[in-house]
Coordinates of C-alpha atoms in Angstrom, one line a residue:
X20 CA 0.0 0.0 0.0
X21 CA 1.4 3.4 -1.0
X22 CA -0.2 6.7 0.0
X23 CA -3.7 5.3 0.3
X24 CA -3.5 3.3 -2.9
X25 CA -3.5 -0.4 -3.4
X26 CA -1.2 -1.3 -6.3
X27 CA -1.5 -4.8 -7.7
X28 CA 2.0 -4.8 -9.2
X29 CA 0.8 -5.2 -12.8
X30 CA -0.4 -1.7 -13.5
X31 CA -3.8 -1.9 -11.8
X32 CA -4.4 0.9 -9.2
X33 CA -7.2 1.2 -6.7
X34 CA -7.5 4.4 -4.7
X35 CA -9.9 5.9 -2.2
X36 CA -10.7 9.6 -1.6
X37 CA -13.3 11.7 0.1
X38 CA -15.5 14.1 -1.8
X39 CA -18.8 15.9 -1.5
X40 CA -18.8 16.6 2.2
X41 CA -17.4 13.3 3.4
X42 CA -18.7 10.7 0.9
X43 CA -16.1 8.0 0.1
X44 CA -15.2 7.5 -3.5
X45 CA -13.3 4.4 -4.5
X46 CA -11.9 4.0 -7.9
X47 CA -10.0 1.4 -9.8
X48 CA -7.9 2.2 -12.8
X49 CA -5.6 0.4 -15.2
X50 CA -2.5 2.2 -16.3
X51 CA -1.8 -0.5 -18.9
X52 CA -4.6 0.8 -21.1
X53 CA -3.5 -1.1 -24.2
X54 CA -4.3 -4.6 -22.8
X55 CA -7.5 -4.3 -20.7
X56 CA -10.5 -4.4 -23.1
X57 CA -13.2 -5.7 -20.8
X58 CA -15.0 -3.0 -18.8
X59 CA -16.5 -4.2 -15.5
X60 CA -19.0 -1.8 -13.9
X61 CA -19.7 -2.4 -10.2
X62 CA -22.8 -0.9 -8.8
X63 CA -23.6 -0.5 -5.0
X64 CA -26.9 -0.6 -3.3
X65 CA -29.1 1.9 -1.5
X66 CA -27.4 4.6 0.6
X67 CA -24.1 3.0 -0.6
X68 CA -20.8 4.3 -1.9
X69 CA -18.1 3.2 -4.3
X70 CA -16.1 1.7 -1.3
X71 CA -18.8 -1.0 -1.0
X72 CA -17.2 -2.9 -3.8
X73 CA -13.6 -2.3 -2.8
X74 CA -12.9 -5.9 -2.0
X75 CA -14.7 -7.3 -5.0
X76 CA -12.9 -4.9 -7.4
X77 CA -9.5 -5.8 -6.0
X78 CA -10.3 -9.5 -6.6
X79 CA -11.2 -8.9 -10.2
X80 CA -8.0 -6.9 -10.8
X81 CA -5.9 -9.5 -9.1
X82 CA -7.3 -12.3 -11.1
X83 CA -7.5 -10.5 -14.5
X84 CA -4.8 -7.8 -14.3
X85 CA -4.4 -7.4 -18.1
X86 CA -8.0 -8.1 -19.2
X87 CA -10.4 -6.1 -17.1
X88 CA -10.9 -2.5 -16.4
X89 CA -12.9 -2.1 -13.2
X90 CA -15.0 1.0 -12.5
X91 CA -17.0 1.3 -9.3
X92 CA -20.0 3.6 -10.0
X93 CA -19.7 7.1 -8.5
X94 CA -22.8 8.9 -9.6
X95 CA -25.4 7.5 -7.2
X96 CA -23.7 7.9 -3.8
X97 CA -25.5 8.1 -0.5
X98 CA -28.8 10.0 -0.5
X99 CA -28.8 10.1 -4.3
X100 CA -29.9 6.5 -4.2
X101 CA -33.3 7.7 -2.9
X102 CA -34.1 9.5 -6.2
X103 CA -35.6 6.5 -7.9
X104 CA -34.4 3.5 -9.9
X105 CA -35.0 5.3 -13.2
X106 CA -33.2 8.5 -12.2
X107 CA -30.3 6.4 -10.9
X108 CA -30.4 4.3 -14.1
X109 CA -30.1 7.4 -16.3
X110 CA -27.1 8.6 -14.2
X111 CA -25.4 5.2 -14.5
X112 CA -25.9 5.1 -18.2
X113 CA -24.3 8.5 -18.6
X114 CA -21.5 7.5 -16.3
X115 CA -20.8 4.3 -18.4
X116 CA -20.6 6.4 -21.5
X117 CA -18.2 8.8 -19.8
X118 CA -15.9 5.9 -18.7
X119 CA -15.9 4.5 -22.2
X120 CA -15.0 7.9 -23.7
X121 CA -12.0 8.2 -21.3
X122 CA -10.8 4.6 -21.9
X123 CA -10.4 3.9 -25.7
X124 CA -9.9 0.3 -26.7
X125 CA -12.7 -1.2 -24.7
X126 CA -14.5 -4.1 -26.5
X127 CA -16.6 -5.9 -23.8
X128 CA -18.8 -4.9 -20.9
X129 CA -20.1 -6.6 -17.8
X130 CA -22.0 -5.5 -14.7
X131 CA -21.7 -6.7 -11.1
X132 CA -24.3 -5.1 -8.8
X133 CA -25.5 -5.4 -5.2
X134 CA -29.0 -5.0 -3.9
X135 CA -30.9 -2.1 -5.5
X136 CA -27.9 -1.5 -7.7
X137 CA -29.0 -4.6 -9.7
X138 CA -32.3 -2.8 -10.6
X139 CA -30.3 0.4 -11.5
X140 CA -28.0 -1.6 -13.8
X141 CA -31.0 -3.3 -15.5
X142 CA -32.5 0.1 -16.2
X143 CA -29.2 1.5 -17.4
X144 CA -28.6 -1.4 -19.9
X145 CA -32.1 -0.8 -21.3
X146 CA -31.0 2.8 -22.1
X147 CA -27.6 1.7 -23.5
X148 CA -28.8 -1.2 -25.6
X149 CA -28.5 -1.2 -29.4
X150 CA -29.8 -4.1 -31.5
X151 CA -27.7 -5.7 -34.2
X152 CA -27.5 -4.1 -37.6
X153 CA -29.6 -6.4 -39.8
X154 CA -30.8 -5.0 -43.1
X155 CA -33.6 -7.5 -43.4
X156 CA -36.2 -6.7 -40.7
X157 CA -37.7 -10.2 -41.0
X158 CA -34.3 -11.6 -40.0
X159 CA -34.1 -9.2 -37.1
X160 CA -37.5 -10.2 -35.7
X161 CA -36.6 -13.9 -36.1
X162 CA -33.3 -13.5 -34.2
X163 CA -34.4 -10.9 -31.6
X164 CA -35.1 -13.6 -29.0
X165 CA -31.7 -15.3 -29.3
X166 CA -29.6 -14.9 -26.2
X167 CA -26.1 -13.5 -26.7
X168 CA -27.0 -12.6 -30.3
X169 CA -23.9 -11.3 -32.0
X170 CA -24.1 -7.6 -33.0
X171 CA -26.1 -6.5 -29.9
X172 CA -24.2 -3.9 -27.9
X173 CA -24.4 -2.1 -24.6
X174 CA -22.9 1.3 -25.0
X175 CA -21.2 0.1 -28.2
X176 CA -19.5 -2.8 -26.4
X177 CA -20.1 -6.6 -26.4
X178 CA -22.3 -7.6 -23.4
X179 CA -20.8 -10.5 -21.5
X180 CA -21.7 -11.0 -17.8
X181 CA -24.7 -9.5 -15.9
X182 CA -24.3 -10.4 -12.2
X183 CA -26.6 -9.4 -9.4
X184 CA -26.0 -10.0 -5.7
X185 CA -29.0 -9.9 -3.3
X186 CA -31.1 -7.8 -5.7
X187 CA -34.9 -7.4 -5.2
X188 CA -35.8 -8.3 -8.8
X189 CA -39.5 -8.8 -7.8
X190 CA -39.6 -5.7 -5.7
X191 CA -40.2 -5.7 -1.9
X192 CA -43.9 -5.6 -1.4
X193 CA -44.7 -9.3 -1.5
X194 CA -45.2 -11.6 1.5
X195 CA -41.8 -12.1 3.2
X196 CA -39.9 -10.1 0.5
X197 CA -38.6 -7.8 3.3
X198 CA -37.7 -10.4 6.0
X199 CA -37.4 -7.9 8.8
X200 CA -41.2 -7.4 8.6
X201 CA -41.5 -11.0 9.7
X202 CA -44.1 -11.9 7.1
X203 CA -46.7 -10.1 9.2
X204 CA -49.4 -8.9 6.8
X205 CA -50.3 -5.8 8.8
X206 CA -46.6 -4.7 8.9
X207 CA -46.2 -5.3 5.2
X208 CA -49.3 -3.3 4.4
X209 CA -48.2 -0.5 6.6
X210 CA -44.8 -0.5 4.9
X211 CA -46.5 -0.2 1.5
X212 CA -48.1 3.1 2.6
X213 CA -45.2 4.7 4.4
X214 CA -42.1 3.5 2.5
X215 CA -41.9 6.6 0.5
X216 CA -41.4 8.6 3.7
X217 CA -38.2 6.7 4.3
X218 CA -36.8 5.7 1.0
X219 CA -38.5 8.4 -1.1
X220 CA -39.0 7.6 -4.8
X221 CA -36.8 4.5 -4.7
X222 CA -39.1 3.1 -2.0
X223 CA -42.1 3.6 -4.3
X224 CA -40.4 1.7 -7.0
X225 CA -39.4 -1.2 -4.7
X226 CA -42.9 -1.5 -3.3
X227 CA -44.4 -1.2 -6.8
X228 CA -46.7 1.7 -5.7
X229 CA -45.4 4.2 -8.3
X230 CA -47.9 5.5 -10.8
X231 CA -46.2 8.0 -13.0
X232 CA -48.7 9.5 -15.4
X233 CA -51.0 6.5 -15.0
X234 CA -48.3 4.1 -16.2
X235 CA -47.7 0.6 -14.7
X236 CA -45.1 0.3 -11.9
X237 CA -41.5 0.8 -13.2
X238 CA -40.4 -2.8 -12.3
X239 CA -43.3 -4.1 -14.3
X240 CA -42.2 -2.1 -17.3
X241 CA -38.6 -3.3 -16.8
X242 CA -39.4 -7.0 -17.7
X243 CA -40.2 -6.0 -21.3
X244 CA -39.1 -3.6 -23.9
X245 CA -40.7 -0.3 -23.2
X246 CA -40.4 2.1 -26.2
X247 CA -36.8 3.4 -26.4
X248 CA -35.9 1.5 -23.3
X249 CA -35.1 -2.0 -24.4
X250 CA -35.0 -3.6 -21.0
X251 CA -35.6 -7.3 -21.9
X252 CA -33.6 -7.2 -25.1
X253 CA -30.7 -5.7 -23.2
X254 CA -30.8 -8.3 -20.5
X255 CA -31.1 -11.1 -23.1
X256 CA -28.0 -9.8 -25.0
X257 CA -25.6 -10.8 -22.2
X258 CA -23.8 -14.1 -22.6
X259 CA -24.4 -14.9 -18.9
X260 CA -26.8 -13.7 -16.3
X261 CA -26.2 -14.7 -12.6
X262 CA -28.3 -14.1 -9.5
X263 CA -26.6 -14.6 -6.1
X264 CA -29.1 -14.9 -3.3
X265 CA -29.1 -15.3 0.5
X266 CA -31.4 -18.2 1.5
X267 CA -31.8 -16.7 4.9
X268 CA -30.7 -14.1 7.5
X269 CA -30.9 -11.3 4.8
X270 CA -33.3 -9.0 6.6
X271 CA -33.4 -6.5 3.7
X272 CA -34.0 -8.7 0.6
X273 CA -35.8 -12.0 0.7
X274 CA -34.7 -15.2 -1.0
X275 CA -37.6 -15.3 -3.4
X276 CA -37.2 -11.8 -4.9
X277 CA -33.4 -12.0 -5.2
X278 CA -33.5 -15.5 -6.8
X279 CA -36.4 -14.7 -9.2
X280 CA -38.4 -17.7 -8.0
X281 CA -42.0 -18.5 -6.9
X282 CA -42.4 -19.7 -3.4
X283 CA -42.9 -23.3 -4.6
X284 CA -39.7 -23.1 -6.7
X285 CA -37.4 -22.4 -3.8
X286 CA -35.0 -25.4 -3.6
X287 CA -34.2 -27.6 -0.7
X288 CA -30.6 -27.0 0.2
X289 CA -28.0 -28.6 2.4
X290 CA -24.8 -27.4 4.1
X291 CA -21.9 -27.1 1.7
X292 CA -18.9 -29.4 2.0
X293 CA -16.9 -27.5 -0.6
X294 CA -13.8 -26.1 1.2
X295 CA -13.3 -23.5 -1.6
X296 CA -16.9 -22.2 -1.5
X297 CA -18.3 -23.1 2.0
X298 CA -21.2 -20.7 1.8
X299 CA -22.5 -21.8 -1.7
X300 CA -25.3 -24.2 -0.9
X301 CA -27.2 -24.6 -4.2
X302 CA -26.6 -23.8 -7.9
X303 CA -28.8 -24.3 -10.9
X304 CA -29.1 -23.1 -14.5
X305 CA -32.6 -22.1 -15.3
X306 CA -33.3 -22.1 -19.0
X307 CA -35.4 -19.3 -20.7
X308 CA -39.1 -20.0 -20.5
X309 CA -41.2 -18.1 -23.1
X310 CA -44.5 -19.6 -22.0
X311 CA -47.0 -17.7 -19.9
X312 CA -47.6 -19.3 -16.5
X313 CA -51.1 -17.8 -16.2
X314 CA -53.7 -18.2 -13.5
X315 CA -52.7 -21.9 -12.8
X316 CA -49.5 -20.7 -11.0
X317 CA -51.4 -18.2 -8.9
X318 CA -53.8 -20.8 -7.8
X319 CA -51.0 -23.2 -6.8
X320 CA -49.0 -20.5 -5.0
X321 CA -51.2 -18.1 -3.0
X322 CA -48.1 -16.1 -1.9
X323 CA -48.0 -14.6 -5.3
X324 CA -50.1 -11.7 -6.5
X325 CA -50.7 -11.1 -10.2
X326 CA -48.1 -8.3 -10.4
X327 CA -45.3 -10.4 -8.8
X328 CA -46.2 -13.3 -11.2
X329 CA -45.8 -10.9 -14.1
X330 CA -42.3 -10.0 -12.9
X331 CA -41.3 -13.7 -12.4
X332 CA -42.7 -14.7 -15.8
X333 CA -41.0 -11.7 -17.6
X334 CA -37.6 -12.2 -16.1
X335 CA -37.8 -16.0 -16.7
X336 CA -37.9 -15.3 -20.5
X337 CA -34.1 -15.2 -20.3
X338 CA -31.9 -17.9 -18.8
X339 CA -30.3 -17.4 -15.4
X340 CA -27.5 -19.1 -13.3
X341 CA -28.8 -19.0 -9.8
X342 CA -26.4 -19.3 -6.9
X343 CA -27.8 -19.7 -3.4
X344 CA -25.8 -18.7 -0.4
X345 CA -26.1 -19.4 3.3
X346 CA -24.3 -17.8 6.2
X347 CA -26.4 -19.6 8.8
X348 CA -23.3 -20.8 10.7
X349 CA -21.4 -17.5 10.4
X350 CA -21.0 -15.2 13.4
X351 CA -22.3 -12.3 11.3
X352 CA -25.2 -14.2 9.8
X353 CA -27.7 -11.5 10.7
X354 CA -25.7 -9.1 8.4
X355 CA -25.9 -11.5 5.4
X356 CA -27.0 -8.7 3.1
X357 CA -23.6 -7.0 3.4
X358 CA -21.5 -10.1 4.1
X359 CA -22.4 -11.6 0.7
X360 CA -20.8 -8.5 -0.9
X361 CA -17.9 -8.2 1.6
X362 CA -18.9 -4.6 2.0
X363 CA -16.3 -4.2 4.8
X364 CA -13.4 -6.6 4.4
X365 CA -12.6 -6.5 8.2
X366 CA -16.0 -7.6 9.4
X367 CA -17.6 -9.2 6.3
X368 CA -14.6 -11.4 5.4
X369 CA -16.7 -14.6 5.6
X370 CA -18.3 -13.7 2.3
X371 CA -14.9 -13.8 0.4
X372 CA -15.7 -17.3 -1.0
X373 CA -18.8 -15.9 -2.7
X374 CA -16.7 -13.2 -4.4
X375 CA -14.2 -15.9 -5.3
X376 CA -16.9 -18.0 -6.9
X377 CA -18.0 -14.9 -8.9
X378 CA -14.5 -14.3 -10.1
X379 CA -13.8 -18.0 -10.9
X380 CA -17.0 -18.2 -13.1
X381 CA -16.6 -14.8 -14.8
X382 CA -16.3 -14.9 -18.6
X383 CA -13.6 -12.6 -19.8

């Protein structure tokens, strides 16, 4: 460590500074600009800062020193995360374009996001997506549903990995979607009506109670292509989509919403005996499902409402690698929401194997 900077010895530099009245900004840069052509955007969660991904960023640089250029998002720090998923998504998309402009030679792009940051990243890619250039429009429509279709770009770059960590993809209003409300219906209904007083516009988006100009909730619109915002096509364009989820003890984001599953789809898991990844308890590859589930699913699983079912069905139109994590034997299990990210390396170190799993399975 030199003057507050962590140097990896191969040209990668991570530094931390304080700006805007005390907010921490952590940045990773590569001085060997000619070799790193894969941009990795790391997005923090609500009320977070760039330092939240400090440990994760360092692991990516250490593993791929000449291949990745890591950027920890800086434009949605602290209270700015209360402005709404869409406003944050617009800021992130502008930030990505600024990074690309400063760093010529980039060819690929990936996103790694924690908590609400995953929703912000999904919005941003919808803004940055461009379809392949196909002269024959019939060919375009025939290939539009193909995952990883060559020619699709995000901000002009080839989309590779889209990774979310404890992200509330289905929102937070459903039964037991916010575990600290204990599944008590009265508390969940009360939260629905007062959440905007605490988390402002972002809270409205999470509890699906936004109604901008009479339009459906934003998260509902984000499971399809919505005019100029090609949310679903953008998500589909990535070679790999991964959802890391806490199976328990995450008192902020429930297992169902972070793993994009219905209640009756949650798997039975057992303790891990893998010494390398002791907290990874279940993995599965869910293929894309284009069929509508309809009323039959709602009748089988009364924990779902129609809106949540729409979100599950929409997001299931693309394939996902789902990785379930448990810290039930950890001393900081009640802080699983931050441990899974290793937000603070000193106290959240037990989550390091999850970051290692992420890096080991990353496509460069």
